[in-house]
Amino acid sequence: STSRYRSASPVTRSLTPCPRGAHYPLLKDQNNKMVSFRSSLFVGLLASSSAFAVKPAHTSLAFTQRSSSARAPVNLSMSGGSSAVPDLKAPPAIYEGAVAAGAAKAAAPWAKIFKLGIAAGCHIGFGSYLAITVGGACPQIAEANPGLQKIIFGAFGLPFGLIMTLVTGAELFTGNTALVTAAKMEGKTSTSNLVKNWVSSYAGNFVGSLFLAYLAFKSGTLGAAPASVAIATAKCSLPFATTFVRGILCNWLVCMAVYMASGCASLAGKMVAVWFPISAFVALGLEHSVANMFIIPLGIMRGADVTAMDFLTKNLLPVTLGNIVGGALCVMGLYGTAFGNWFKPKEE
């Protein structure tokens, strides 16, 4: 029977129980290999982590310099360290930066200023468009809580239009009344360049605002809402002196927003610097010439009883003059005499 069992098929032989301990050498060998593999893996991980923590002693200075120069420059740190850019400049440095920005704007070719003026007019137009769409479509809130409706009208719209303008480097006339004036008073540019900048940016703002007003009118997104018509009619019904004073107050706040944003290094800082003054001037019902270049023509297209001459003489002219006074004197006049050399003898 034993011979018959041993001559059985290979499958049957494979089922034959082995003597006790016959597999021990094989298991021992596998355990040894596993321990060796784990030890090698641990040593490898330790070595790779050490490579990031410790510099090899034999690394040459030239290699280190080449590695440093090969890296792309990254400006992430906004604070800390002697070479870091501060989140907010000191007040005298803000004024110096405003003067430098005004000089650069004044030196630009008129065609470039005009094109960037069109962009700024569209940006401010978009802000006005949003304000009318959101804050101008709250008749129940306006009736029950007029103050709340005013802050809604101011908070949603014009701030984002100015942020787009500042971040992209567009040319806004109202802001240029402050910046370029400062450059002129500090002797960094000429009167002819100041006039070139003001005229080119103003014309570009007008073209961009009218273009966007036409697109907003044709888009049909405002429906039958009467806000644009009512606003255009009200703006052209004020006395000249009242509109002029509102223009001064408006650009005082606008140029403060531009001035403060120029002192902020981060986008978040610029947004905060812009949001509060801009939402305030809208909520207060003040007059901004570039915003009116969009709002009043849009109201005329939608049926407001206002003529083009009414728009130009009863609103745009006094508002523009008031904006110049607000930006050039009320903002930059104060900081120019405090931190700059306005009206000081040349020998000082």
Tab-separated table of C-alpha atoms in Angstrom:
chain	number	residue	atom	x	y	z
A	1	SER	CA	0.000	0.000	0.000
A	2	THR	CA	2.943	2.298	0.711
A	3	SER	CA	4.359	1.837	-2.788
A	4	ARG	CA	1.015	2.469	-4.327
A	5	TYR	CA	0.718	5.736	-2.333
A	6	ARG	CA	4.184	6.912	-3.416
A	7	SER	CA	3.542	6.189	-7.080
A	8	ALA	CA	0.462	8.293	-7.145
A	9	SER	CA	0.102	11.361	-9.346
A	10	PRO	CA	2.048	14.607	-8.657
A	11	VAL	CA	-1.128	16.240	-7.455
A	12	THR	CA	-1.669	13.516	-4.911
A	13	ARG	CA	1.966	13.719	-3.793
A	14	SER	CA	1.596	17.484	-3.298
A	15	LEU	CA	-1.179	16.801	-0.821
A	16	THR	CA	1.023	14.512	1.227
A	17	PRO	CA	1.653	16.044	4.647
A	18	CYS	CA	5.288	16.973	5.219
A	19	PRO	CA	7.107	16.044	8.310
A	20	ARG	CA	6.886	18.509	11.175
A	21	GLY	CA	9.400	21.355	10.780
A	22	ALA	CA	10.142	20.632	7.114
A	23	HIS	CA	9.081	24.236	6.092
A	24	TYR	CA	11.016	25.987	8.877
A	25	PRO	CA	14.144	26.794	6.797
A	26	LEU	CA	11.988	28.301	4.028
A	27	LEU	CA	9.945	30.439	6.450
A	28	LYS	CA	13.072	31.560	8.218
A	29	ASP	CA	14.613	32.623	4.930
A	30	GLN	CA	11.479	34.621	3.979
A	31	ASN	CA	11.423	36.332	7.388
A	32	ASN	CA	15.056	37.302	7.020
A	33	LYS	CA	14.377	38.809	3.577
A	34	MET	CA	11.394	40.776	4.930
A	35	VAL	CA	13.433	42.187	7.819
A	36	SER	CA	16.199	43.126	5.412
A	37	PHE	CA	13.698	44.866	3.081
A	38	ARG	CA	12.145	46.853	5.922
A	39	SER	CA	15.547	47.912	7.181
A	40	SER	CA	16.569	49.054	3.712
A	41	LEU	CA	13.301	50.977	3.267
A	42	PHE	CA	13.718	52.718	6.644
A	43	VAL	CA	17.305	53.677	5.892
A	44	GLY	CA	16.303	54.981	2.455
A	45	LEU	CA	13.512	57.131	3.854
A	46	LEU	CA	15.792	58.458	6.574
A	47	ALA	CA	18.434	59.359	4.025
A	48	SER	CA	15.979	61.073	1.691
A	49	SER	CA	14.479	63.139	4.523
A	50	SER	CA	17.927	64.090	5.699
A	51	ALA	CA	18.720	65.427	2.257
A	52	PHE	CA	16.070	68.118	2.743
A	53	ALA	CA	17.114	68.949	6.272
A	54	VAL	CA	20.891	68.982	6.008
A	55	LYS	CA	23.095	70.327	3.252
A	56	PRO	CA	25.910	68.036	2.203
A	57	ALA	CA	29.224	69.277	3.504
A	58	HIS	CA	30.891	68.944	0.118
A	59	THR	CA	28.398	71.166	-1.738
A	60	SER	CA	30.334	73.977	-3.351
A	61	LEU	CA	29.442	77.661	-3.046
A	62	ALA	CA	29.278	78.025	-6.821
A	63	PHE	CA	26.738	75.224	-7.074
A	64	THR	CA	24.631	76.824	-4.359
A	65	GLN	CA	24.707	80.161	-6.159
A	66	ARG	CA	23.746	78.568	-9.458
A	67	SER	CA	20.828	76.777	-7.814
A	68	SER	CA	19.630	80.002	-6.204
A	69	SER	CA	19.893	81.967	-9.429
A	70	ALA	CA	18.064	79.261	-11.363
A	71	ARG	CA	14.982	79.622	-9.231
A	72	ALA	CA	12.207	81.899	-10.503
A	73	PRO	CA	11.716	84.979	-8.288
A	74	VAL	CA	8.675	84.617	-6.067
A	75	ASN	CA	7.290	87.524	-4.010
A	76	LEU	CA	5.177	85.830	-1.389
A	77	SER	CA	6.324	87.365	1.878
A	78	MET	CA	4.571	90.642	2.536
A	79	SER	CA	5.997	91.182	6.023
A	80	GLY	CA	9.040	90.235	8.018
A	81	GLY	CA	12.648	90.473	6.997
A	82	SER	CA	14.649	93.496	6.001
A	83	SER	CA	13.883	93.152	2.275
A	84	ALA	CA	10.163	92.372	2.541
A	85	VAL	CA	7.574	94.725	1.088
A	86	PRO	CA	5.435	96.276	3.865
A	87	ASP	CA	1.697	95.723	3.703
A	88	LEU	CA	1.115	99.453	4.173
A	89	LYS	CA	3.580	102.231	3.437
A	90	ALA	CA	4.256	105.032	5.877
A	91	PRO	CA	2.329	108.255	5.104
A	92	PRO	CA	5.325	110.127	3.605
A	93	ALA	CA	6.095	107.109	1.418
A	94	ILE	CA	2.492	107.008	0.207
A	95	TYR	CA	2.820	110.595	-0.955
A	96	GLU	CA	6.136	109.890	-2.695
A	97	GLY	CA	4.577	106.906	-4.465
A	98	ALA	CA	1.622	109.031	-5.568
A	99	VAL	CA	3.997	111.621	-7.038
A	100	ALA	CA	5.937	108.924	-8.896
A	101	ALA	CA	2.710	107.413	-10.235
A	102	GLY	CA	1.513	110.824	-11.410
A	103	ALA	CA	4.799	111.496	-13.194
A	104	ALA	CA	4.589	108.149	-15.018
A	105	LYS	CA	0.996	108.822	-16.060
A	106	ALA	CA	1.891	112.290	-17.334
A	107	ALA	CA	4.815	110.959	-19.369
A	108	ALA	CA	2.726	108.366	-21.224
A	109	PRO	CA	1.762	109.033	-24.876
A	110	TRP	CA	-1.674	110.520	-25.372
A	111	ALA	CA	-2.825	107.510	-27.441
A	112	LYS	CA	-1.965	105.124	-24.616
A	113	ILE	CA	-3.717	107.325	-22.068
A	114	PHE	CA	-6.783	107.503	-24.320
A	115	LYS	CA	-6.975	103.710	-24.719
A	116	LEU	CA	-6.555	103.104	-21.012
A	117	GLY	CA	-9.132	105.844	-20.436
A	118	ILE	CA	-11.639	103.858	-22.503
A	119	ALA	CA	-10.930	100.852	-20.292
A	120	ALA	CA	-11.486	102.902	-17.130
A	121	GLY	CA	-14.742	104.311	-18.499
A	122	CYS	CA	-15.978	100.769	-19.128
A	123	HIS	CA	-14.909	99.650	-15.651
A	124	ILE	CA	-16.723	102.496	-13.914
A	125	GLY	CA	-19.665	101.884	-16.230
A	126	PHE	CA	-19.822	98.265	-15.120
A	127	GLY	CA	-19.843	99.424	-11.508
A	128	SER	CA	-22.679	101.839	-12.172
A	129	TYR	CA	-24.504	99.145	-14.125
A	130	LEU	CA	-24.371	96.795	-11.144
A	131	ALA	CA	-25.417	99.524	-8.712
A	132	ILE	CA	-28.497	100.324	-10.782
A	133	THR	CA	-29.330	96.638	-11.222
A	134	VAL	CA	-29.085	95.777	-7.509
A	135	GLY	CA	-29.476	98.902	-5.399
A	136	GLY	CA	-31.794	100.576	-7.885
A	137	ALA	CA	-34.182	97.627	-7.883
A	138	CYS	CA	-35.188	97.737	-4.201
A	139	PRO	CA	-38.321	99.960	-4.135
A	140	GLN	CA	-39.806	98.256	-1.067
A	141	ILE	CA	-36.556	98.652	0.882
A	142	ALA	CA	-36.238	102.265	-0.283
A	143	GLU	CA	-39.733	102.995	1.006
A	144	ALA	CA	-39.389	101.164	4.308
A	145	ASN	CA	-35.722	101.894	5.065
A	146	PRO	CA	-34.142	104.532	2.800
A	147	GLY	CA	-30.790	104.361	4.574
A	148	LEU	CA	-30.457	100.637	3.965
A	149	GLN	CA	-31.307	101.055	0.300
A	150	LYS	CA	-28.626	103.730	-0.047
A	151	ILE	CA	-25.911	101.543	1.433
A	152	ILE	CA	-26.965	98.656	-0.819
A	153	PHE	CA	-26.792	101.005	-3.786
A	154	GLY	CA	-23.307	102.115	-2.741
A	155	ALA	CA	-21.823	98.796	-1.679
A	156	PHE	CA	-22.672	96.805	-4.802
A	157	GLY	CA	-21.251	98.428	-7.889
A	158	LEU	CA	-18.855	101.347	-7.985
A	159	PRO	CA	-16.246	99.843	-5.616
A	160	PHE	CA	-15.579	96.909	-7.896
A	161	GLY	CA	-15.385	99.244	-10.895
A	162	LEU	CA	-12.597	101.269	-9.270
A	163	ILE	CA	-10.779	98.120	-8.145
A	164	MET	CA	-10.687	96.896	-11.752
A	165	THR	CA	-9.357	100.278	-12.814
A	166	LEU	CA	-6.562	100.417	-10.240
A	167	VAL	CA	-5.416	96.807	-10.560
A	168	THR	CA	-5.229	96.901	-14.358
A	169	GLY	CA	-3.542	100.308	-14.637
A	170	ALA	CA	-6.378	102.017	-16.497
A	171	GLU	CA	-6.534	105.823	-16.678
A	172	LEU	CA	-9.319	107.428	-14.653
A	173	PHE	CA	-9.660	111.196	-14.989
A	174	THR	CA	-10.884	111.770	-11.458
A	175	GLY	CA	-7.920	109.969	-9.920
A	176	ASN	CA	-5.509	111.721	-12.265
A	177	THR	CA	-6.643	115.114	-10.983
A	178	ALA	CA	-4.843	114.196	-7.762
A	179	LEU	CA	-1.860	112.122	-8.905
A	180	VAL	CA	-0.749	114.152	-11.922
A	181	THR	CA	-1.319	117.411	-10.063
A	182	ALA	CA	1.029	116.207	-7.327
A	183	ALA	CA	3.686	115.368	-9.917
A	184	LYS	CA	3.318	118.829	-11.464
A	185	MET	CA	3.572	120.630	-8.123
A	186	GLU	CA	6.686	118.639	-7.218
A	187	GLY	CA	8.347	119.543	-10.499
A	188	LYS	CA	8.235	115.989	-11.881
A	189	THR	CA	6.219	116.888	-14.966
A	190	SER	CA	5.163	119.884	-17.016
A	191	THR	CA	1.889	121.741	-17.359
A	192	SER	CA	1.535	120.533	-20.941
A	193	ASN	CA	1.854	116.918	-19.836
A	194	LEU	CA	-0.737	117.494	-17.120
A	195	VAL	CA	-3.185	118.901	-19.664
A	196	LYS	CA	-2.405	116.034	-22.053
A	197	ASN	CA	-3.164	113.475	-19.365
A	198	TRP	CA	-6.348	115.120	-18.167
A	199	VAL	CA	-7.781	115.664	-21.642
A	200	SER	CA	-6.830	112.213	-22.971
A	201	SER	CA	-8.115	110.321	-19.939
A	202	TYR	CA	-11.322	112.379	-19.830
A	203	ALA	CA	-12.028	111.756	-23.515
A	204	GLY	CA	-11.274	108.039	-23.136
A	205	ASN	CA	-13.513	107.793	-20.078
A	206	PHE	CA	-16.338	109.439	-22.018
A	207	VAL	CA	-16.016	107.064	-24.973
A	208	GLY	CA	-15.831	103.975	-22.757
A	209	SER	CA	-18.793	105.040	-20.637
A	210	LEU	CA	-20.996	105.811	-23.637
A	211	PHE	CA	-20.039	102.519	-25.278
A	212	LEU	CA	-20.958	100.507	-22.203
A	213	ALA	CA	-24.171	102.485	-21.681
A	214	TYR	CA	-25.253	101.537	-25.200
A	215	LEU	CA	-24.417	97.871	-24.596
A	216	ALA	CA	-26.323	97.902	-21.289
A	217	PHE	CA	-29.311	99.477	-23.027
A	218	LYS	CA	-29.305	96.893	-25.820
A	219	SER	CA	-28.798	93.976	-23.419
A	220	GLY	CA	-32.302	94.330	-21.961
A	221	THR	CA	-31.152	93.172	-18.525
A	222	LEU	CA	-32.727	96.135	-16.711
A	223	GLY	CA	-36.216	95.237	-17.878
A	224	ALA	CA	-38.821	97.849	-17.008
A	225	ALA	CA	-36.990	99.060	-13.907
A	226	PRO	CA	-37.274	102.878	-13.699
A	227	ALA	CA	-34.080	103.473	-11.683
A	228	SER	CA	-31.852	104.707	-14.499
A	229	VAL	CA	-34.515	107.118	-15.762
A	230	ALA	CA	-35.230	108.485	-12.289
A	231	ILE	CA	-31.544	108.902	-11.443
A	232	ALA	CA	-30.746	110.671	-14.726
A	233	THR	CA	-33.677	113.060	-14.286
A	234	ALA	CA	-32.744	113.875	-10.700
A	235	LYS	CA	-29.076	114.491	-11.509
A	236	CYS	CA	-29.939	117.024	-14.213
A	237	SER	CA	-32.445	118.889	-12.051
A	238	LEU	CA	-30.056	120.276	-9.428
A	239	PRO	CA	-28.730	123.855	-9.279
A	240	PHE	CA	-25.240	124.426	-10.693
A	241	ALA	CA	-23.717	125.309	-7.302
A	242	THR	CA	-25.206	122.246	-5.598
A	243	THR	CA	-23.886	119.922	-8.284
A	244	PHE	CA	-20.465	121.606	-8.110
A	245	VAL	CA	-20.192	121.074	-4.332
A	246	ARG	CA	-21.312	117.464	-4.655
A	247	GLY	CA	-18.575	116.999	-7.237
A	248	ILE	CA	-15.978	118.321	-4.782
A	249	LEU	CA	-17.110	116.008	-2.007
A	250	CYS	CA	-17.323	113.023	-4.320
A	251	ASN	CA	-13.806	113.222	-5.715
A	252	TRP	CA	-12.422	113.955	-2.269
A	253	LEU	CA	-13.525	110.448	-1.323
A	254	VAL	CA	-12.593	108.894	-4.669
A	255	CYS	CA	-9.063	110.294	-4.580
A	256	MET	CA	-8.677	109.230	-0.963
A	257	ALA	CA	-9.531	105.704	-2.120
A	258	VAL	CA	-6.959	105.921	-4.921
A	259	TYR	CA	-4.378	107.490	-2.592
A	260	MET	CA	-4.789	104.891	0.157
A	261	ALA	CA	-4.851	101.982	-2.316
A	262	SER	CA	-1.508	103.169	-3.736
A	263	GLY	CA	0.012	102.645	-0.295
A	264	CYS	CA	-1.147	99.019	-0.006
A	265	ALA	CA	0.977	96.152	-1.293
A	266	SER	CA	-1.678	93.418	-1.248
A	267	LEU	CA	-4.823	93.136	-3.326
A	268	ALA	CA	-6.887	92.673	-0.165
A	269	GLY	CA	-5.504	95.920	1.212
A	270	LYS	CA	-6.342	97.786	-1.972
A	271	MET	CA	-9.885	96.391	-1.934
A	272	VAL	CA	-10.492	97.551	1.641
A	273	ALA	CA	-9.001	100.974	0.875
A	274	VAL	CA	-11.362	101.345	-2.099
A	275	TRP	CA	-14.557	99.843	-0.742
A	276	PHE	CA	-15.301	102.179	2.162
A	277	PRO	CA	-14.800	105.605	0.508
A	278	ILE	CA	-16.457	104.596	-2.772
A	279	SER	CA	-19.508	102.993	-1.183
A	280	ALA	CA	-19.749	106.082	1.033
A	281	PHE	CA	-19.834	108.616	-1.821
A	282	VAL	CA	-22.516	106.631	-3.662
A	283	ALA	CA	-24.635	106.206	-0.545
A	284	LEU	CA	-24.299	109.928	0.196
A	285	GLY	CA	-25.643	110.835	-3.249
A	286	LEU	CA	-22.507	112.680	-4.448
A	287	GLU	CA	-21.569	113.327	-8.067
A	288	HIS	CA	-18.845	111.528	-10.025
A	289	SER	CA	-18.274	112.773	-13.568
A	290	VAL	CA	-17.210	109.439	-15.086
A	291	ALA	CA	-20.019	107.488	-13.432
A	292	ASN	CA	-22.473	110.092	-14.740
A	293	MET	CA	-21.071	109.591	-18.244
A	294	PHE	CA	-22.666	106.153	-18.041
A	295	ILE	CA	-25.734	106.694	-15.862
A	296	ILE	CA	-27.261	109.753	-17.528
A	297	PRO	CA	-26.853	108.624	-21.172
A	298	LEU	CA	-28.325	105.249	-20.163
A	299	GLY	CA	-31.311	107.056	-18.628
A	300	ILE	CA	-31.723	109.150	-21.786
A	301	MET	CA	-31.714	106.000	-23.928
A	302	ARG	CA	-34.377	104.519	-21.689
A	303	GLY	CA	-36.673	107.533	-21.972
A	304	ALA	CA	-35.604	110.131	-19.414
A	305	ASP	CA	-36.827	113.652	-20.188
A	306	VAL	CA	-33.273	114.976	-20.377
A	307	THR	CA	-31.549	116.444	-23.415
A	308	ALA	CA	-27.883	116.075	-24.302
A	309	MET	CA	-27.394	119.773	-23.560
A	310	ASP	CA	-28.991	119.337	-20.127
A	311	PHE	CA	-26.590	116.514	-19.433
A	312	LEU	CA	-23.517	118.506	-20.495
A	313	THR	CA	-24.311	121.883	-18.932
A	314	LYS	CA	-26.451	121.058	-15.909
A	315	ASN	CA	-24.502	118.048	-14.698
A	316	LEU	CA	-21.258	117.099	-16.407
A	317	LEU	CA	-19.708	120.582	-16.429
A	318	PRO	CA	-20.245	121.468	-12.741
A	319	VAL	CA	-19.438	117.924	-11.636
A	320	THR	CA	-16.172	117.902	-13.588
A	321	LEU	CA	-15.087	121.234	-12.118
A	322	GLY	CA	-15.981	120.055	-8.632
A	323	ASN	CA	-14.071	116.789	-9.158
A	324	ILE	CA	-10.943	118.755	-10.109
A	325	VAL	CA	-11.143	120.856	-6.947
A	326	GLY	CA	-11.788	117.809	-4.777
A	327	GLY	CA	-8.891	115.786	-6.153
A	328	ALA	CA	-6.257	118.460	-6.749
A	329	LEU	CA	-6.826	120.658	-3.686
A	330	CYS	CA	-8.807	118.826	-1.017
A	331	VAL	CA	-6.701	115.664	-1.215
A	332	MET	CA	-3.311	116.366	-2.760
A	333	GLY	CA	-3.168	119.976	-1.592
A	334	LEU	CA	-3.253	118.831	2.028
A	335	TYR	CA	-0.727	116.022	1.677
A	336	GLY	CA	1.451	118.018	-0.692
A	337	THR	CA	1.908	120.806	1.832
A	338	ALA	CA	2.429	118.298	4.666
A	339	PHE	CA	4.780	115.775	3.025
A	340	GLY	CA	5.832	117.533	-0.164
A	341	ASN	CA	7.112	120.865	-1.393
A	342	TRP	CA	3.933	122.630	-2.443
A	343	PHE	CA	4.255	126.427	-2.349
A	344	LYS	CA	7.696	126.223	-0.767
A	345	PRO	CA	10.599	128.329	-2.097
A	346	LYS	CA	12.923	126.376	-4.396
A	347	GLU	CA	15.956	126.906	-2.171
A	348	GLU	CA	14.294	124.775	0.538
